[in-house]
Short mmCIF file of C-alpha atoms (C1' of nucleotides) in Angstrom, two decimals:
data_model
loop_
_atom_site.label_atom_id
_atom_site.label_comp_id
_atom_site.label_asym_id
_atom_site.label_seq_id
_atom_site.Cartn_x
_atom_site.Cartn_y
_atom_site.Cartn_z
CA MET A 205 22.46 4.62 2.80
CA ASN A 206 18.74 4.45 2.27
CA ALA A 207 16.57 1.37 2.24
CA GLU A 208 16.45 0.93 -1.53
CA MET A 209 19.40 -1.37 -1.10
CA LEU A 210 17.39 -3.25 1.47
CA LYS A 211 14.79 -4.19 -1.10
CA GLY A 212 13.92 -7.77 -0.36
CA HIS A 213 15.72 -7.68 2.98
CA LEU A 214 13.79 -5.10 4.95
CA ASP A 215 11.38 -7.70 6.29
CA THR A 216 14.33 -9.75 7.47
CA VAL A 217 15.78 -6.78 9.32
CA ILE A 218 12.45 -5.99 10.96
CA LEU A 219 11.96 -9.58 12.07
CA ALA A 220 15.48 -9.65 13.49
CA THR A 221 14.82 -6.39 15.33
CA LEU A 222 11.75 -7.87 17.00
CA GLU A 223 13.53 -11.10 17.86
CA ARG A 224 14.71 -9.64 21.14
CA GLY A 225 11.30 -8.53 22.22
CA ALA A 226 8.11 -6.82 21.15
CA ALA A 227 8.22 -3.17 20.16
CA HIS A 228 6.03 -0.53 18.60
CA GLY A 229 6.61 0.88 15.14
CA TYR A 230 8.38 4.06 16.10
CA ALA A 231 10.72 2.14 18.39
CA VAL A 232 11.48 -0.31 15.58
CA ILE A 233 12.60 2.59 13.40
CA GLU A 234 14.87 3.92 16.11
CA GLU A 235 16.29 0.51 16.93
CA ILE A 236 17.09 -0.14 13.27
CA ARG A 237 18.85 3.20 13.03
CA ARG A 238 20.76 2.52 16.21
CA ARG A 239 21.78 -1.03 15.47
CA SER A 240 22.86 -0.26 11.91
CA GLY A 241 25.11 2.49 13.14
CA GLY A 242 22.98 5.03 11.31
CA HIS A 243 23.21 3.23 7.97
CA PHE A 244 19.51 2.49 7.79
CA ASP A 245 17.51 5.59 8.55
CA LEU A 246 14.09 4.43 7.43
CA PRO A 247 11.13 6.77 6.89
CA GLU A 248 7.87 5.91 8.61
CA GLY A 249 6.24 5.44 5.22
CA THR A 250 8.58 2.52 4.71
CA VAL A 251 8.31 0.80 8.06
CA TYR A 252 4.62 1.05 8.91
CA PRO A 253 3.44 -0.58 5.70
CA ALA A 254 6.09 -3.26 6.16
CA LEU A 255 4.80 -4.02 9.64
CA HIS A 256 1.25 -4.31 8.30
CA ARG A 257 2.48 -6.58 5.54
CA LEU A 258 4.24 -8.84 8.01
CA GLU A 259 1.21 -8.99 10.25
CA LEU A 260 -1.01 -9.84 7.30
CA ALA A 261 1.42 -12.63 6.44
CA GLY A 262 1.08 -13.98 9.96
CA LEU A 263 4.71 -13.35 10.92
CA LEU A 264 3.86 -10.64 13.42
CA ALA A 265 0.99 -10.04 15.81
CA SER A 266 0.05 -6.64 17.17
CA ASP A 267 -1.65 -5.31 20.28
CA TRP A 268 -2.77 -1.81 21.07
CA VAL A 269 -1.32 -0.60 24.32
CA ASP A 270 -2.77 2.35 26.20
CA PRO A 271 -0.04 3.83 28.36
CA PRO A 272 -0.87 6.06 31.37
CA ALA A 273 0.68 8.99 29.52
CA GLY A 274 1.08 9.61 25.83
CA ARG A 275 -0.90 8.24 22.95
CA ARG A 276 -1.78 4.66 22.08
CA LYS A 277 0.97 2.45 20.73
CA ARG A 278 0.68 -0.56 18.56
CA VAL A 279 3.10 -3.17 19.79
CA TYR A 280 4.31 -5.87 17.43
CA ALA A 281 5.68 -9.26 18.43
CA LEU A 282 7.01 -12.20 16.46
CA THR A 283 4.64 -15.13 16.02
CA ALA A 284 5.87 -18.71 15.87
CA ALA A 285 5.68 -18.49 12.08
CA GLY A 286 7.65 -15.25 12.25
CA ARG A 287 10.37 -16.95 14.23
CA ASP A 288 10.53 -19.76 11.69
CA ALA A 289 10.62 -17.29 8.83
CA LEU A 290 13.45 -15.42 10.49
CA GLY A 291 15.45 -18.63 10.71
CA GLU A 292 14.98 -19.27 7.01
CA ARG A 293 15.84 -15.72 6.13
CA ARG A 294 18.99 -15.89 8.20
CA THR A 295 20.13 -18.89 6.18
CA GLY A 296 19.01 -17.27 2.95
CA TRP A 297 20.96 -14.13 3.74
CA ALA A 298 24.14 -16.07 4.43
CA GLU A 299 23.89 -17.85 1.07
CA PHE A 300 23.03 -14.66 -0.72
CA ALA A 301 25.85 -12.68 0.83
CA ARG A 302 28.32 -15.42 0.00
CA ALA A 303 27.11 -15.57 -3.61
CA VAL A 304 27.36 -11.82 -4.12
CA GLY A 305 30.73 -11.81 -2.40
CA ALA A 306 31.92 -14.30 -5.00
CA PHE A 307 31.48 -11.59 -7.61
CA LEU A 308 32.93 -8.70 -5.73
CA GLU A 309 35.88 -10.21 -3.96
CA PRO A 310 39.03 -10.00 -6.02
CA GLY A 311 40.58 -13.30 -6.95
CA SER A 312 37.25 -15.10 -7.08
CA ALA A 313 36.89 -17.64 -9.84
CA MET B 18 17.47 -18.49 -5.24
CA ASN B 19 16.03 -16.08 -7.76
CA ALA B 20 17.06 -12.50 -8.33
CA GLU B 21 14.30 -10.90 -6.24
CA MET B 22 16.82 -10.89 -3.44
CA LEU B 23 19.23 -9.15 -5.77
CA LYS B 24 16.97 -6.16 -6.07
CA GLY B 25 19.26 -3.19 -6.06
CA HIS B 26 22.35 -5.35 -6.47
CA LEU B 27 21.82 -6.93 -9.87
CA ASP B 28 23.60 -4.07 -11.61
CA THR B 29 26.56 -4.55 -9.31
CA VAL B 30 26.75 -8.24 -10.16
CA ILE B 31 26.56 -7.53 -13.88
CA LEU B 32 29.27 -4.90 -13.70
CA ALA B 33 31.48 -7.28 -11.74
CA THR B 34 30.86 -10.00 -14.31
CA LEU B 35 32.01 -7.73 -17.10
CA GLU B 36 35.02 -6.56 -15.15
CA ARG B 37 37.09 -9.45 -16.51
CA GLY B 38 36.25 -8.75 -20.11
CA ALA B 39 33.48 -7.93 -22.55
CA ALA B 40 30.71 -10.44 -23.10
CA HIS B 41 27.35 -10.67 -24.79
CA GLY B 42 24.08 -10.91 -22.87
CA TYR B 43 23.56 -14.61 -23.09
CA ALA B 44 27.11 -15.26 -21.93
CA VAL B 45 26.60 -12.88 -18.99
CA ILE B 46 23.65 -14.96 -17.87
CA GLU B 47 25.68 -18.16 -18.03
CA GLU B 48 28.66 -16.62 -16.30
CA ILE B 49 26.48 -15.35 -13.46
CA ARG B 50 24.95 -18.77 -13.04
CA ARG B 51 28.36 -20.41 -13.09
CA ARG B 52 30.11 -18.01 -10.76
CA SER B 53 27.28 -17.99 -8.23
CA GLY B 54 27.39 -21.78 -8.03
CA GLY B 55 23.92 -21.93 -9.51
CA HIS B 56 22.41 -19.56 -6.92
CA PHE B 57 21.54 -16.88 -9.44
CA ASP B 58 19.76 -18.39 -12.41
CA LEU B 59 18.50 -15.22 -14.05
CA PRO B 60 15.84 -15.16 -16.76
CA GLU B 61 16.62 -13.25 -19.95
CA GLY B 62 13.80 -10.85 -19.20
CA THR B 63 15.77 -9.76 -16.16
CA VAL B 64 19.23 -9.43 -17.66
CA TYR B 65 18.59 -7.83 -21.05
CA PRO B 66 16.69 -4.85 -19.67
CA ALA B 67 19.37 -4.45 -17.02
CA LEU B 68 22.08 -4.32 -19.70
CA HIS B 69 20.11 -1.69 -21.60
CA ARG B 70 19.66 0.29 -18.41
CA LEU B 71 23.38 0.20 -17.68
CA GLU B 72 24.25 1.24 -21.21
CA LEU B 73 21.78 4.11 -21.03
CA ALA B 74 23.43 5.16 -17.80
CA GLY B 75 26.79 5.20 -19.56
CA LEU B 76 28.28 2.40 -17.46
CA LEU B 77 28.41 -0.06 -20.37
CA ALA B 78 29.04 0.28 -24.10
CA SER B 79 27.88 -2.26 -26.66
CA ASP B 80 29.00 -3.35 -30.10
CA TRP B 81 27.25 -5.66 -32.52
CA VAL B 82 29.51 -8.49 -33.58
CA ASP B 83 28.81 -10.58 -36.67
CA PRO B 84 30.47 -13.91 -36.18
CA PRO B 85 31.28 -16.18 -39.18
CA ALA B 86 28.72 -18.65 -37.86
CA GLY B 87 25.67 -18.12 -35.71
CA ARG B 88 23.59 -15.00 -35.27
CA ARG B 89 24.69 -11.51 -34.37
CA LYS B 90 25.74 -10.86 -30.81
CA ARG B 91 25.70 -7.66 -28.88
CA VAL B 92 28.87 -7.45 -26.85
CA TYR B 93 28.95 -5.28 -23.74
CA ALA B 94 32.03 -3.80 -22.14
CA LEU B 95 32.59 -1.63 -19.08
CA THR B 96 33.18 2.04 -19.72
CA ALA B 97 35.46 4.14 -17.55
CA ALA B 98 32.36 5.36 -15.70
CA GLY B 99 31.29 1.74 -15.30
CA ARG B 100 34.58 0.85 -13.72
CA ASP B 101 34.26 3.76 -11.31
CA ALA B 102 30.69 2.79 -10.49
CA LEU B 103 31.78 -0.76 -9.78
CA GLY B 104 34.34 0.51 -7.32
CA GLU B 105 31.71 2.52 -5.48
CA ARG B 106 29.32 -0.37 -5.48
CA ARG B 107 31.95 -2.68 -4.09
CA THR B 108 32.39 -0.34 -1.13
CA GLY B 109 28.64 0.10 -0.80
CA TRP B 110 28.07 -3.64 -0.74
CA ALA B 111 30.64 -4.14 2.00
CA GLU B 112 28.95 -1.52 4.20
CA PHE B 113 25.53 -2.88 3.45
CA ALA B 114 26.51 -6.49 4.14
CA ARG B 115 28.13 -5.49 7.41
CA ALA B 116 25.05 -3.52 8.47
CA VAL B 117 22.63 -6.35 7.69
CA GLY B 118 24.98 -8.80 9.34
CA ALA B 119 24.73 -6.73 12.52
CA PHE B 120 21.05 -7.69 12.68
CA LEU B 121 21.36 -11.33 11.81
CA GLU B 122 24.47 -12.40 13.63
CA PRO B 123 23.75 -13.67 17.09
CA GLY B 124 25.34 -11.71 19.87
CA SER B 125 25.18 -8.45 18.00
CA ALA B 126 24.30 -5.43 20.07
"C1'" DG C 77 12.40 -32.48 -45.13
"C1'" DC C 78 10.59 -31.64 -40.49
"C1'" DT C 79 10.90 -30.97 -35.63
"C1'" DT C 80 13.24 -30.00 -31.62
"C1'" DA C 81 16.65 -27.90 -28.93
"C1'" DA C 82 20.12 -24.59 -28.09
"C1'" DT C 83 21.93 -20.10 -28.87
"C1'" DA C 84 20.94 -15.28 -29.05
"C1'" DC C 85 18.18 -11.14 -28.97
"C1'" DC C 86 14.03 -8.34 -27.56
"C1'" DT C 87 9.67 -6.04 -25.23
"C1'" DA C 88 4.96 -5.22 -22.93
"C1'" DG C 89 2.77 -5.74 -18.95
"C1'" DT C 90 2.55 -7.18 -13.93
"C1'" DG C 91 3.55 -7.34 -8.95
"C1'" DT C 92 6.28 -6.19 -5.13
"C1'" DT C 93 8.24 -2.86 -2.43
"C1'" DG C 94 10.39 1.24 -0.65
"C1'" DC C 95 9.73 6.30 -0.94
"C1'" DT C 96 7.41 10.92 -1.01
"C1'" DA C 97 4.16 13.69 0.76
"C1'" DG C 98 0.66 14.34 3.17
"C1'" DG C 99 -2.65 13.98 7.42
"C1'" DG C 100 -3.93 13.04 12.34
"C1'" DT C 101 -3.37 12.71 17.77
"C1'" DA C 102 -0.93 13.51 22.22
"C1'" DT C 103 2.53 15.63 25.39
"C1'" DA C 104 6.07 18.98 26.76
"C1'" DG C 105 8.65 23.29 26.43
"C1'" DC C 106 9.03 28.02 24.98
"C1'" DG D 20 -0.43 29.82 21.19
"C1'" DC D 21 3.50 27.67 18.70
"C1'" DT D 22 6.83 24.30 17.92
"C1'" DA D 23 9.03 19.99 18.55
"C1'" DT D 24 8.76 15.29 19.45
"C1'" DA D 25 6.54 10.91 19.86
"C1'" DC D 26 3.34 7.99 17.58
"C1'" DC D 27 0.07 6.31 14.00
"C1'" DC D 28 -1.59 6.08 9.13
"C1'" DT D 29 -2.50 6.17 3.78
"C1'" DA D 30 -2.47 7.34 -1.37
"C1'" DG D 31 0.16 7.58 -5.15
"C1'" DC D 32 4.80 7.17 -7.38
"C1'" DA D 33 8.94 4.93 -9.20
"C1'" DA D 34 12.20 1.33 -9.59
"C1'" DC D 35 13.02 -3.16 -10.82
"C1'" DA D 36 12.85 -8.15 -11.37
"C1'" DC D 37 9.66 -11.34 -13.39
"C1'" DT D 38 6.28 -13.61 -16.65
"C1'" DA D 39 5.14 -14.53 -21.03
"C1'" DG D 40 5.42 -13.88 -25.09
"C1'" DG D 41 7.97 -12.89 -29.72
"C1'" DT D 42 12.03 -13.34 -33.55
"C1'" DA D 43 16.37 -15.38 -35.92
"C1'" DT D 44 20.16 -18.87 -36.63
"C1'" DT D 45 22.27 -23.32 -36.44
"C1'" DA D 46 22.73 -28.24 -35.52
"C1'" DA D 47 20.88 -32.77 -34.29
"C1'" DG D 48 17.48 -36.41 -34.51
"C1'" DC D 49 13.78 -38.58 -36.83
#
DNA sequence: GCTTAATACCTAGTGTTGCTAGGGTATAGC
DNA sequence: GCTATACCCTAGCAACACTAGGTATTAAGC
């Protein structure tokens, strides 16, 4: 499954991934792959622009971190607004999933 | 809720709507609104192109019907390929919904 | 008779968004 | 030196839902 299906929900998934703690972009990709059981294997060209978008929207904040070894990492964390947005998106997803389910579940009226 | 969230799933919803019987475009819009409990109130500019797309893809077939009163209607029905596609999409939705749920449900690992 | 609303169809252009394809830097292993 | 992996980025493409317009038919209200 690629992320085309995620259209409109990728931001939600990214916010939820960062809910447990800050992480850099590459780690976000790996965590999404891990937590989705391999369903969402997102290319960098999908995730990095999404992170920038979310930061521009004020839902994430980033800091450059210079580790003793390895190259610089840009670490993203949820802002207060990001946490609020995640709450709304959680509710929105539940409604959405229920509505779509109403079409796909047999015996629905 | 508009259909932006539906991105990538609108076709599935339309196919499911037509699963119970053929219908014309305008009726599809009303049925989707009704069955979603008002959640999906889709503009014509969203649904008509989607119907054309699905017909082009061979998942729907249309017939013009000239009723004794009122203007001509274009009635869409699922093809065999459409029925197959709906089956696949039903499975795909279940996987997708479960995967997204893994991010949004509290206590998920 | 005229206007409005509802039914019913359509399309051109726009904006968002995920993807492809590429490029760059740093570290480790062969 | 070469390759693989970790880590960052962008330009351009394609898909798709939406906006904003258009047309035709019928019935209701004035």
